[in-house]
Tab-separated table of C-alpha atoms and ligand atoms in Angstrom:
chain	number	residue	atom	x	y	z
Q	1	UNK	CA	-144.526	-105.243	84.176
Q	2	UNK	CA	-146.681	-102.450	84.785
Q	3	UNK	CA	-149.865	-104.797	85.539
Q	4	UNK	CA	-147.801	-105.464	89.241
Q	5	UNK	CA	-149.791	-102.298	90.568
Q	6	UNK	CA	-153.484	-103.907	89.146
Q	7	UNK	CA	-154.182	-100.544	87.249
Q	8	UNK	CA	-156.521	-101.066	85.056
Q	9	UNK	CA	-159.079	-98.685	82.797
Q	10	UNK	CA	-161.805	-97.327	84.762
Q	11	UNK	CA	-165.553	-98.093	82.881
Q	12	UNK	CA	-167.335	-94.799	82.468
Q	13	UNK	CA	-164.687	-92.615	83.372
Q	14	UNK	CA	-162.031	-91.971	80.279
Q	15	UNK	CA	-159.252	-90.127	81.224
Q	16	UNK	CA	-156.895	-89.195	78.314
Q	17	UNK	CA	-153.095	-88.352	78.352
Q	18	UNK	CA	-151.358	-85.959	75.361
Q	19	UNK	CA	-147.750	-85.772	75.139
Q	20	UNK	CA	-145.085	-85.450	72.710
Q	21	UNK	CA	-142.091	-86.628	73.188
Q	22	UNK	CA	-140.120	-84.071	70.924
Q	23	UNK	CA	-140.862	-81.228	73.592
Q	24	UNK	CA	-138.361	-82.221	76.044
Q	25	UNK	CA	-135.562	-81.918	72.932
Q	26	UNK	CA	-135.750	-78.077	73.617
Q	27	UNK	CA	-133.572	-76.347	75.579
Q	28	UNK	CA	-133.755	-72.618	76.818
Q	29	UNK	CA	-130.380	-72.295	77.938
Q	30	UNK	CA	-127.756	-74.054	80.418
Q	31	UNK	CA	-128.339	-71.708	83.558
Q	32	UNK	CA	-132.226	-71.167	82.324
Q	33	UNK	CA	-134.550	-72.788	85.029
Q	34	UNK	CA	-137.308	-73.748	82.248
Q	35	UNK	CA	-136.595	-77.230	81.580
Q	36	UNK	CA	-138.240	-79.075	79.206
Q	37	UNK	CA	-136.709	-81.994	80.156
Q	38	UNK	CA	-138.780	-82.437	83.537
Q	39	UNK	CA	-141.584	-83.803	80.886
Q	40	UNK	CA	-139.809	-86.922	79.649
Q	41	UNK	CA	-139.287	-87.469	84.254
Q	42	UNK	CA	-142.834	-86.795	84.634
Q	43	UNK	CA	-143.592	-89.451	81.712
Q	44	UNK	CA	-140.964	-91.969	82.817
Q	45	UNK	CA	-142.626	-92.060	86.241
Q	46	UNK	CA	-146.570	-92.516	84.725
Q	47	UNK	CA	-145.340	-95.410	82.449
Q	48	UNK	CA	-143.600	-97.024	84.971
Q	49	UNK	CA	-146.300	-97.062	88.034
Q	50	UNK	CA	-148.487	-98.560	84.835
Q	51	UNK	CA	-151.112	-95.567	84.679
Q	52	UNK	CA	-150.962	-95.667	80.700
Q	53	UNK	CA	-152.893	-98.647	80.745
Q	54	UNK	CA	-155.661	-96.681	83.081
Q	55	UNK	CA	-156.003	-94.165	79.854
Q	56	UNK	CA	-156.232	-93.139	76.757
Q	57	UNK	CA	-152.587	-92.012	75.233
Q	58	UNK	CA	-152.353	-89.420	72.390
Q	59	UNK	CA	-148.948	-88.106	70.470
Q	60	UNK	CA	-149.993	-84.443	70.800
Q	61	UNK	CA	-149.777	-83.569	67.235
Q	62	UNK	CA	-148.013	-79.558	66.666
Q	63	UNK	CA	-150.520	-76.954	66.467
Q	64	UNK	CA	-151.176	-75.298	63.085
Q	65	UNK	CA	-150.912	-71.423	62.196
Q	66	UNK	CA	-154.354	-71.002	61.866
Q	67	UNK	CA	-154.530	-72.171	65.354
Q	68	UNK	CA	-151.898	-70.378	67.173
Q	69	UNK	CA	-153.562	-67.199	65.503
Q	70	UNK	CA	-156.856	-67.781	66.956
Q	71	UNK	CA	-155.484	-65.968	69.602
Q	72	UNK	CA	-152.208	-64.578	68.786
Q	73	UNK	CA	-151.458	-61.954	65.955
Q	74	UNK	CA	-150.303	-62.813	62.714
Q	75	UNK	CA	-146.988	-60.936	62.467
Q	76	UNK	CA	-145.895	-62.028	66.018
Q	77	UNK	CA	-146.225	-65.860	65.447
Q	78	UNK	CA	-144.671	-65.200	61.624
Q	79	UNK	CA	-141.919	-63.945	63.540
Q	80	UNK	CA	-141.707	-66.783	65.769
Q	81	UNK	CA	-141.564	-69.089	62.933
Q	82	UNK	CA	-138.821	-66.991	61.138
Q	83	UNK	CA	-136.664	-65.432	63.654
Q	84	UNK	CA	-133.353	-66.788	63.533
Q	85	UNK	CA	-132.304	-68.770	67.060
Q	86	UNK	CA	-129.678	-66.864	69.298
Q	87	UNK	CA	-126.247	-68.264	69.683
Q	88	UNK	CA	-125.664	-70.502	72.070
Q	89	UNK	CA	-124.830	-70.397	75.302
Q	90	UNK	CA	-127.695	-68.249	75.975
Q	91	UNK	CA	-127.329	-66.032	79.428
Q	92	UNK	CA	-127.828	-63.046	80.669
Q	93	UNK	CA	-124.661	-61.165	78.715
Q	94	UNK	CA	-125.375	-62.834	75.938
Q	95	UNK	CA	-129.246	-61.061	74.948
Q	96	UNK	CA	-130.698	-60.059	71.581
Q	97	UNK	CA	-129.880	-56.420	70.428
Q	98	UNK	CA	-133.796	-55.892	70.207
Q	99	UNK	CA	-136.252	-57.147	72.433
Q	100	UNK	CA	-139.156	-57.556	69.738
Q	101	UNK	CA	-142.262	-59.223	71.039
Q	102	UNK	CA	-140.132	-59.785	73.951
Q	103	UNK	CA	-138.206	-62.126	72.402
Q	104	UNK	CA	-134.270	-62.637	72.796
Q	105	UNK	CA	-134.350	-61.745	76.789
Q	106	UNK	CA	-133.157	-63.925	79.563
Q	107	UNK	CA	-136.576	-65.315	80.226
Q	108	UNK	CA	-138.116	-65.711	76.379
Q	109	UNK	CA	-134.675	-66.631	74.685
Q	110	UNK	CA	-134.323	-67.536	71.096
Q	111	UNK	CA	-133.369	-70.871	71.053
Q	112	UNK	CA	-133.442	-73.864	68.187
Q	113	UNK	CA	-136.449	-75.041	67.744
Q	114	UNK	CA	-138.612	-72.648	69.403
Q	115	UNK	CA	-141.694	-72.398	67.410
Q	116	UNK	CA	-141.802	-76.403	67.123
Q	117	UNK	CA	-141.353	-76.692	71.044
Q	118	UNK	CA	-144.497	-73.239	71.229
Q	119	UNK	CA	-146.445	-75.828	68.670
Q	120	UNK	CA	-145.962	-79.207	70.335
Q	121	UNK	CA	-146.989	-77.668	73.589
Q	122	UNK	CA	-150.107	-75.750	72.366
Q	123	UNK	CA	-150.882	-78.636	70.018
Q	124	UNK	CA	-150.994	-80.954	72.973
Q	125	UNK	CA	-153.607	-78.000	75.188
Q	126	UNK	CA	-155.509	-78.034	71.943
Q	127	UNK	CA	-155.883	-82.161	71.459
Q	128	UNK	CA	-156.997	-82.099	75.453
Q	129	UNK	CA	-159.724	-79.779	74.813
Q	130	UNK	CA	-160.807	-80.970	71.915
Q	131	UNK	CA	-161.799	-84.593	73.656
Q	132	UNK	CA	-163.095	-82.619	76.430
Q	133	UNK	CA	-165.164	-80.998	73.872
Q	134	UNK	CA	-166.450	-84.645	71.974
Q	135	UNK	CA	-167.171	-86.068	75.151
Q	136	UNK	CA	-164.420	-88.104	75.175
Q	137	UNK	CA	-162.357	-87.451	77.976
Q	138	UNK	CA	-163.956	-86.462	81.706
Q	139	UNK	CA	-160.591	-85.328	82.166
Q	140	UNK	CA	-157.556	-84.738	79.278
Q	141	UNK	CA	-154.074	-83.971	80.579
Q	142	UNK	CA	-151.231	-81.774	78.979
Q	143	UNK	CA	-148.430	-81.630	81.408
Q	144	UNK	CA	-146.577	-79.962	77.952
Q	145	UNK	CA	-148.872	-77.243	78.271
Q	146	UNK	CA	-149.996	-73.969	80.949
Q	147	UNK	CA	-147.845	-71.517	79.273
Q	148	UNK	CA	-150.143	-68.595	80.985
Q	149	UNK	CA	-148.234	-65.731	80.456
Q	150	UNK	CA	-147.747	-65.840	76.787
Q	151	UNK	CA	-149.659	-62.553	75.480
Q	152	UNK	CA	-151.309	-61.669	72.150
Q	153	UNK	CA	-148.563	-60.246	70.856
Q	154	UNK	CA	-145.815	-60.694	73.228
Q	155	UNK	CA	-143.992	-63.347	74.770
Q	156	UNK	CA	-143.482	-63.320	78.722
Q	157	UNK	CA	-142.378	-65.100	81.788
Q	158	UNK	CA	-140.736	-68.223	79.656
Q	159	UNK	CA	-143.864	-68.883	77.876
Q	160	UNK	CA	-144.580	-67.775	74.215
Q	161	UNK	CA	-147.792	-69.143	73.030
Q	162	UNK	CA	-150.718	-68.938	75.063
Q	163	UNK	CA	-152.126	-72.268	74.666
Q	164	UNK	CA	-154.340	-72.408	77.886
Q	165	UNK	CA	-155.848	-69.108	76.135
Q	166	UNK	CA	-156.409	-71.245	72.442
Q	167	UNK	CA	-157.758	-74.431	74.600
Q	168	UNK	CA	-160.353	-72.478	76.378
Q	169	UNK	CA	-161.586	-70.605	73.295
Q	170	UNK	CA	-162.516	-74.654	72.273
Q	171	UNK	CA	-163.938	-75.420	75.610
Q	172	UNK	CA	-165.992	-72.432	74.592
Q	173	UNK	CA	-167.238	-73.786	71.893
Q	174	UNK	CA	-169.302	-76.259	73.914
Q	175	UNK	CA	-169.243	-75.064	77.145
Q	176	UNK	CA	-170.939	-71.818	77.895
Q	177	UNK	CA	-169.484	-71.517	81.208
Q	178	UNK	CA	-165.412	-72.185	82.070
Q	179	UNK	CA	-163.449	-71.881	85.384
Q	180	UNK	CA	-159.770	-71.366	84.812
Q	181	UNK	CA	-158.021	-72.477	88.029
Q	182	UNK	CA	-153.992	-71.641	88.022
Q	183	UNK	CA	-151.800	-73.082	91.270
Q	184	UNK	CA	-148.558	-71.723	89.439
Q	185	UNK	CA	-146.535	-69.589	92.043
Q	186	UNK	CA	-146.708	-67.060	89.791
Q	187	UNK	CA	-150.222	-66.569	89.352
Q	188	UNK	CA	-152.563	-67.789	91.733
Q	189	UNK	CA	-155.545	-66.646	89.578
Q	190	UNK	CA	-158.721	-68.039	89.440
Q	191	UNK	CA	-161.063	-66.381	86.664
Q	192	UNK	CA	-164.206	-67.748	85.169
Q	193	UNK	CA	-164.777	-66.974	82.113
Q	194	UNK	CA	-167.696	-67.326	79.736
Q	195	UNK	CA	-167.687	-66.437	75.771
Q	196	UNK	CA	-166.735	-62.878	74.673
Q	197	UNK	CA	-164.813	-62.079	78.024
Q	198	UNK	CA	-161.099	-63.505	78.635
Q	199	UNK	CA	-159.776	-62.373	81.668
Q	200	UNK	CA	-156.130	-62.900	82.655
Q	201	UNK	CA	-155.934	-60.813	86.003
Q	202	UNK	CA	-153.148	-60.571	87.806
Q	203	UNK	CA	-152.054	-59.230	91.044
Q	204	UNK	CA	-153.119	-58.003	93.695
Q	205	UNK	CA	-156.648	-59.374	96.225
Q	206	UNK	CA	-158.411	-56.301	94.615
Q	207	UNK	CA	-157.475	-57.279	90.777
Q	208	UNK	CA	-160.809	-59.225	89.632
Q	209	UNK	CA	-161.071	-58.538	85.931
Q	210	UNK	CA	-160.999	-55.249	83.876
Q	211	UNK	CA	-163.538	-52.894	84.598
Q	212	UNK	CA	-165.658	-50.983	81.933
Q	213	UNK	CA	-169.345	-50.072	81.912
Q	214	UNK	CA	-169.397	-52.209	79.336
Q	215	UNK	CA	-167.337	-55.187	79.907
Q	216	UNK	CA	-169.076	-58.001	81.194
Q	217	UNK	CA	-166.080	-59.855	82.223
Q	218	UNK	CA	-165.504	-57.519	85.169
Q	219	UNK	CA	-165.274	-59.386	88.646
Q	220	UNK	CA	-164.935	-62.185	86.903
Q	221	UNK	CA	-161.364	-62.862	88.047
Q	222	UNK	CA	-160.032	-63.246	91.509
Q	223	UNK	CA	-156.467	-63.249	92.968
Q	224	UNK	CA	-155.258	-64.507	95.812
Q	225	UNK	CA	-151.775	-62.924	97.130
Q	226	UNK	CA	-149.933	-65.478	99.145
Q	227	UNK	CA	-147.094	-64.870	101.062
Q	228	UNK	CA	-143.490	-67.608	100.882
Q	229	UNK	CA	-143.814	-70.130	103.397
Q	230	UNK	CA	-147.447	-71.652	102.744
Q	231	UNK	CA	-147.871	-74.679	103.863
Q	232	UNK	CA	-150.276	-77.950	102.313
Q	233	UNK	CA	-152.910	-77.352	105.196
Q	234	UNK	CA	-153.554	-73.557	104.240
Q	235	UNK	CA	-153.108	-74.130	101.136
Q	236	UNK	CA	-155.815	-76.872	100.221
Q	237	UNK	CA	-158.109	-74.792	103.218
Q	238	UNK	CA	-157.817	-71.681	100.919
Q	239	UNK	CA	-158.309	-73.708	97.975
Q	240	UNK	CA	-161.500	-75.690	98.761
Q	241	UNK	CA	-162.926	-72.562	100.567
Q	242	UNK	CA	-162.650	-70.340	97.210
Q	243	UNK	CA	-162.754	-72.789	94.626
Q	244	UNK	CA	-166.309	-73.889	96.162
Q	245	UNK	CA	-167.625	-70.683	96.346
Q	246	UNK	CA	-166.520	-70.187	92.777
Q	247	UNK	CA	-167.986	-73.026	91.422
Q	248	UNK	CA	-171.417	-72.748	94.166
Q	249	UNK	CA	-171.850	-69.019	92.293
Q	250	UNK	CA	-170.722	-69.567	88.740
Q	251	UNK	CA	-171.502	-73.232	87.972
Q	252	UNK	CA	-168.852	-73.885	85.563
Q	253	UNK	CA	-169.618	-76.473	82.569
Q	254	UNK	CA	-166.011	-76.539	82.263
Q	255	UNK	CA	-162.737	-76.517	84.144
Q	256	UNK	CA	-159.117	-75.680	83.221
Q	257	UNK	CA	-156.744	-75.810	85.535
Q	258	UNK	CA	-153.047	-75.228	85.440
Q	259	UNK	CA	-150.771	-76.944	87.621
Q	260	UNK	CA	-148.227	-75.043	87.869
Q	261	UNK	CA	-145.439	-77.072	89.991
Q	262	UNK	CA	-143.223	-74.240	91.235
Q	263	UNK	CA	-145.555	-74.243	94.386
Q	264	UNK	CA	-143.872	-76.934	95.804
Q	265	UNK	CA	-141.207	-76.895	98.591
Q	266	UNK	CA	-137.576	-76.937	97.419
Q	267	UNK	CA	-138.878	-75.224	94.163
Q	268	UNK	CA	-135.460	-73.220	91.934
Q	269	UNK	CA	-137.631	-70.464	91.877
Q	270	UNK	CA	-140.648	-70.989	93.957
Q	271	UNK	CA	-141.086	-70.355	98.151
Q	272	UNK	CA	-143.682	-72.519	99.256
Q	273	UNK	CA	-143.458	-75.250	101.552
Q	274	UNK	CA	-146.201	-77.373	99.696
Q	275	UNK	CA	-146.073	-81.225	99.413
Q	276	UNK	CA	-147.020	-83.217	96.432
Q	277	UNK	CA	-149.775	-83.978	98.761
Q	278	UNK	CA	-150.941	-80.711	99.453
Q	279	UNK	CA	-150.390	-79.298	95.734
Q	280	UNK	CA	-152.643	-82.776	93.862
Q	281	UNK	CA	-155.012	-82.708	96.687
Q	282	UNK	CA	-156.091	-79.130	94.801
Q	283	UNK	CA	-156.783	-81.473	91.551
Q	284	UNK	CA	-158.140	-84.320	93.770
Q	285	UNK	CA	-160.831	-81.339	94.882
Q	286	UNK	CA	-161.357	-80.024	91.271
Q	287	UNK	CA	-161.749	-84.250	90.142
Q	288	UNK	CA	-164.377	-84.490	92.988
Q	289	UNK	CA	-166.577	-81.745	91.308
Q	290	UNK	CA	-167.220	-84.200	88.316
Q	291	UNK	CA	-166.787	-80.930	85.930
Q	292	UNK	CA	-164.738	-82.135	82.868
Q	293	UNK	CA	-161.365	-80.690	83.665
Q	294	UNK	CA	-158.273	-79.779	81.777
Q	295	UNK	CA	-155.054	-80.460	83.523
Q	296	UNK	CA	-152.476	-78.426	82.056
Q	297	UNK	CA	-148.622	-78.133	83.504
Q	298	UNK	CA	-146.864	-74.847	83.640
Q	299	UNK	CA	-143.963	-73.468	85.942
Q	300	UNK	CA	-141.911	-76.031	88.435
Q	301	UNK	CA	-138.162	-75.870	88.244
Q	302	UNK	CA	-136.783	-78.976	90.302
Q	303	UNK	CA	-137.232	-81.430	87.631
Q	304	UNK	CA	-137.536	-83.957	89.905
Q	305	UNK	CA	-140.383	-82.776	92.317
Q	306	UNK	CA	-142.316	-81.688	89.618
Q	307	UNK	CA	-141.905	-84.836	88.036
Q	308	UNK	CA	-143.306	-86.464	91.052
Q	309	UNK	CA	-146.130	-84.385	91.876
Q	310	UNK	CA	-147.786	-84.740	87.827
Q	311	UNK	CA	-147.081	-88.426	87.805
Q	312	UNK	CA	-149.050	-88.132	91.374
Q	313	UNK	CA	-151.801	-85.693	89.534
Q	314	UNK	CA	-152.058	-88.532	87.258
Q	315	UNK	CA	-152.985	-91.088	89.233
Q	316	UNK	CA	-155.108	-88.974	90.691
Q	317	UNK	CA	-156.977	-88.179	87.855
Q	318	UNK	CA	-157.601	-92.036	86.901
Q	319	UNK	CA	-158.397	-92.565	91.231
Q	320	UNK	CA	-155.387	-94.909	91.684
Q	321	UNK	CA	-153.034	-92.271	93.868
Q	322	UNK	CA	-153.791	-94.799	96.877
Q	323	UNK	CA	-153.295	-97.633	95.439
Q	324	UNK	CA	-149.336	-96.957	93.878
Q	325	UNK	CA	-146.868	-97.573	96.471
Q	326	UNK	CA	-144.769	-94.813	97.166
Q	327	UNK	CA	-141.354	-96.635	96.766
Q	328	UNK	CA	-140.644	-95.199	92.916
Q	329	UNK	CA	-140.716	-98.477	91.239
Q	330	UNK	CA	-136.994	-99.939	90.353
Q	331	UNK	CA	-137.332	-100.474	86.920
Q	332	UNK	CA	-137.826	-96.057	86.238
Q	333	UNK	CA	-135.686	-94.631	83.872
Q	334	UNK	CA	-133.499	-91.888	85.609
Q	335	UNK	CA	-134.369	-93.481	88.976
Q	336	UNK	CA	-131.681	-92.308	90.532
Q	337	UNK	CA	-132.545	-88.990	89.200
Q	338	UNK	CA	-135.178	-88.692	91.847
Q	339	UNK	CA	-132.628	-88.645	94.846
Q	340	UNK	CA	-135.105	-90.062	96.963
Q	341	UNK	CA	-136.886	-93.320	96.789
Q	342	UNK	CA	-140.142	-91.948	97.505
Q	343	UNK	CA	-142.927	-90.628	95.612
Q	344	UNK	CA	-143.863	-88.540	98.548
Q	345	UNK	CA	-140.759	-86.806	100.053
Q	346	UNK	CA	-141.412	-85.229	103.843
Q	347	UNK	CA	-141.000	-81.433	104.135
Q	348	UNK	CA	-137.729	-82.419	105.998
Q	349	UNK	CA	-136.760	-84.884	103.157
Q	350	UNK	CA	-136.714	-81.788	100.523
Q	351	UNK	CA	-135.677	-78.888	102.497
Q	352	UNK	CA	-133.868	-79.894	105.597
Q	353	UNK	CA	-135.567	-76.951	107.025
Q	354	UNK	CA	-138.961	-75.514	106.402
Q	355	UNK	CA	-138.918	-72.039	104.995
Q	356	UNK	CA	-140.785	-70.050	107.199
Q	357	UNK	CA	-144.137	-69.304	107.073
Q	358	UNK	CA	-145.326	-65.840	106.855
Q	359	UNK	CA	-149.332	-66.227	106.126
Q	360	UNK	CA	-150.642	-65.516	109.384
Q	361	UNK	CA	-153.962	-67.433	109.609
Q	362	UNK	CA	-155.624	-64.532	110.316
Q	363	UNK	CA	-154.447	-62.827	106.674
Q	364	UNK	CA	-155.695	-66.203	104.864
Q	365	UNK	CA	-159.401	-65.883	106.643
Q	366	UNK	CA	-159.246	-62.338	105.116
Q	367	UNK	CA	-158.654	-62.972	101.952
Q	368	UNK	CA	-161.291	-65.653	101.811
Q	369	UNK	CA	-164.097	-63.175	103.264
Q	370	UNK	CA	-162.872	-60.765	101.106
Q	371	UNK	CA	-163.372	-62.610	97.940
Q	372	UNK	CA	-166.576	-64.343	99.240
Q	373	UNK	CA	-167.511	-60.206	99.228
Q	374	UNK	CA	-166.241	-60.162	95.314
Q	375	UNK	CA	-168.331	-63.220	94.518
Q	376	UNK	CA	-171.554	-61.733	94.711
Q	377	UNK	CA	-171.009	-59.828	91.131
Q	378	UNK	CA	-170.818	-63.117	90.042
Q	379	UNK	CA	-174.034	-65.264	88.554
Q	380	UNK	CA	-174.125	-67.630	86.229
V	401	TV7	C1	-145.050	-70.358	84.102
V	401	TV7	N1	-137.904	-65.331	87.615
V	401	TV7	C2	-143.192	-68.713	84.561
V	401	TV7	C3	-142.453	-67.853	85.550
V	401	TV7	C4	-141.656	-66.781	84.883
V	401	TV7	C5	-140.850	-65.935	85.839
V	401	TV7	C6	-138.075	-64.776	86.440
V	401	TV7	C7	-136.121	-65.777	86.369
V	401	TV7	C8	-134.849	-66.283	85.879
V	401	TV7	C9	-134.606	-66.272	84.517
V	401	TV7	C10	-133.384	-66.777	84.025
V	401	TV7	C11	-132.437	-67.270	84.946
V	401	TV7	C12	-133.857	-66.790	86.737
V	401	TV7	C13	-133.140	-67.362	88.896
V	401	TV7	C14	-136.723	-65.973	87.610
V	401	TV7	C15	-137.854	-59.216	85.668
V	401	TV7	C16	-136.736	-60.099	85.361
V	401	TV7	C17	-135.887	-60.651	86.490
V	401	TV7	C18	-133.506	-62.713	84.395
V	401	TV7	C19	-132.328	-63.106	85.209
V	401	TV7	N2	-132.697	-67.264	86.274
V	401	TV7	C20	-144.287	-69.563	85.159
V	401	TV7	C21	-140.187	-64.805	85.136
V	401	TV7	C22	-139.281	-64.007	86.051
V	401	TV7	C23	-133.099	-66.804	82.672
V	401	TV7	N3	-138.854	-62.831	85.354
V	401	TV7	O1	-145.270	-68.776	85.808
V	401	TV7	C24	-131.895	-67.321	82.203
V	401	TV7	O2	-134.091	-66.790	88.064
V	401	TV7	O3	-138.817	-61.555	87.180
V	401	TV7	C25	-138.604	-61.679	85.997
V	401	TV7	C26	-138.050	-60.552	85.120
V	401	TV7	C27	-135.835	-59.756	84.205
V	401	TV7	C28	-135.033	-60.963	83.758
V	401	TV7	N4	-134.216	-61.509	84.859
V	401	TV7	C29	-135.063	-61.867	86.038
V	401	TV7	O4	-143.764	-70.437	86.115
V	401	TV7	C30	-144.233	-71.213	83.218
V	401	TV7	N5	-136.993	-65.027	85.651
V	401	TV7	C31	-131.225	-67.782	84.458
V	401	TV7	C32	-130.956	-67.794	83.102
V	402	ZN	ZN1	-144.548	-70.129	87.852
């Protein structure tokens, strides 16, 4: 069936694709936006365009203790493997009597299952690195994974292991020099990092990495504030402007980038006006460096759109995005789930009306001066 679209393996270029299928079991809550469920829409799309047969397919295995603490502390992952789940329905009236580790909120809820669903996605960020690391993969994909706000010791922002975090501390292990990319809505971080220094920044145009005398990770992060409304054309301008600066200053040996899908128009929580087209052609720009890449998920909260913009990503990644027609083929599970026939809804299509833009040109040539300024601390 899936041979109609001709996709075939690529020689010399392996692209491999790590999913479990237990993830999407998981559920944070009714009303909760996080839905794990967007996985098994993103996978039911990729298998039936065909693209498993253009690469290598892995059962993420769960990650072990020993490698969730590589990163986080021991008595905050023993307590995510012992606490007891909340009642359900989970909501806002309905929240744990003590917030430890940030756990039992609205946002990091305590629900059955959690430290298999924090293992199967962090397993599946560890299994991509790790053939990025043998030489195996020019690029691995984790859609399960991009959980960037997890913290040492704390969860945050719906994520509770860090697994972007434990995959780059492998990349490190063979690549001295790795550029962590995020699209998420949320974060809009690049940093590069190199062993010893881990940078999360976050914020504002001026937040590029803590500063010490001695901390060598300083301005090694950069932020890029964007305002609701952006749309693809600014967007992938921005994006090619500063990632190739990045990559002309730091010359990364690796890549991991998060695709965070809440970028896109018609997002639950995000306010973008970005099209699948304008959201992959960031990873189409990042493929086109011939860097091996991680391509982790992360935020996106209309299942469908983010369903359709990773499939997309994935095609991308094995160079077969122009050949798939855009009609979703009939024979997808949940078809109808997509509302639209199309792979590639118009602005018009998703939102009836644009959102309006409020990045003034003149702001985004700015910011891109500005952080061309807070590249030159930068070597490699
Ligand atoms: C990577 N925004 C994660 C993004 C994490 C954003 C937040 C919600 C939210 C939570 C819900 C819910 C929600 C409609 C939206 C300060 C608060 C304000 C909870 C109501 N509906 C990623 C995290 C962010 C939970 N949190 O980057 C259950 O929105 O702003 C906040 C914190 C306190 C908690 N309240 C929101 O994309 C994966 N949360 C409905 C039910
Ligand atoms: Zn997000």
């Amino acid at each position: 069936m899936a041979h109609e679209y001709g996709i075939t393996k690529p020689k010399g270029y392996n692209v491999t694709f790590h999913y479990n299928p237990n993830m999407e079991r998981h559920h944070f809550g009714q009303t909760h936006p996080m839905k794990p469920w967007r996985l098994t829409l993103t996978k039911s799309l990729v298998t039936s365009y065909g693209m498993n047969f253009a690469m290598d397919n892995y059962t993420a295995r769960t990650a072990t203790y020993e490698e969730l603490t590589n990163f986080h502390t021991d008595d905050y992952v023993d307590f995510l493997a012992t606490v007891a789940p909340q009642p359900t329905p989970l909501d806002v009236d309905n929240m744990h009597p003590d917030l430890k580790f940030n756990l039992g909120g609205s946002d990091c809820p305590l629900f059955e299952g959690l430290y298999d669903y924090c293992s199967m996605s962090a397993g599946s960020s560890l299994d991509a690195a790790r053939k990025i690391c043998s030489k195996q993969a020019d690029i691995a994909i984790a859609w399960g994974g991009g959980l960037h706000h997890a913290k040492k010791s704390e969860a945050s922002g719906f994520c509770y292991i860090n697994d972007i975090v434990l995959a780059i501390l492998q990349l490190l292990r063979v690549y001295p020099r790795v550029l962590y990319i995020d699209i998420d809505s949320h974060d809009g971080i690049i940093s590069q990092i190199r062993p010893e220094h881990i940078f999360p920044g976050t914020g504002a145009l001026d937040d590029n990495g803590p500063r010490s005398e001695h901390n060598p990770g300083a301005h090694h992060a950069l932020n890029v504030p964007l305002n609701d409304g952006i749309t693809d054309e600014q967007y992938a301008w921005l994006f090619e402007s500063i990632i190739s600066r990045c990559v002309e200053k730091f010359r990364p040996s690796a890549i991991a980038l998060q695709c965070g899908a809440d970028s896109l128009a018609g997002d639950r929580l995000g306010k973008f006006n970005l099209l699948v087209e304008g959201h992959s052609s960031c990873v189409e720009f990042c493929k086109k460096l011939g860097i091996p890449m991680i391509m982790f998920g992360g935020g996106g909260y209309t299942p469908r759109n983010v369903a359709r913009a990773w499939a997309y990503e994935t095609a991308v990644a094995i160079n077969q995005h122009k050949n798939i027609p855009t009609q979703i083929p009939e024979h997808t599970p949940w078809r109808e789930r997509f509302r639209q026939e199309t792979l590639l809804p118009t602005i018009e299509q998703i939102l009836g009306e644009p959102r309006q833009n409020r990045n003034p040109q003149k702001k985004l040539q700015d910011i891109v001066q500005h952080i061309t300024e807070q590249l030159r601390f930068v070597s490699h």
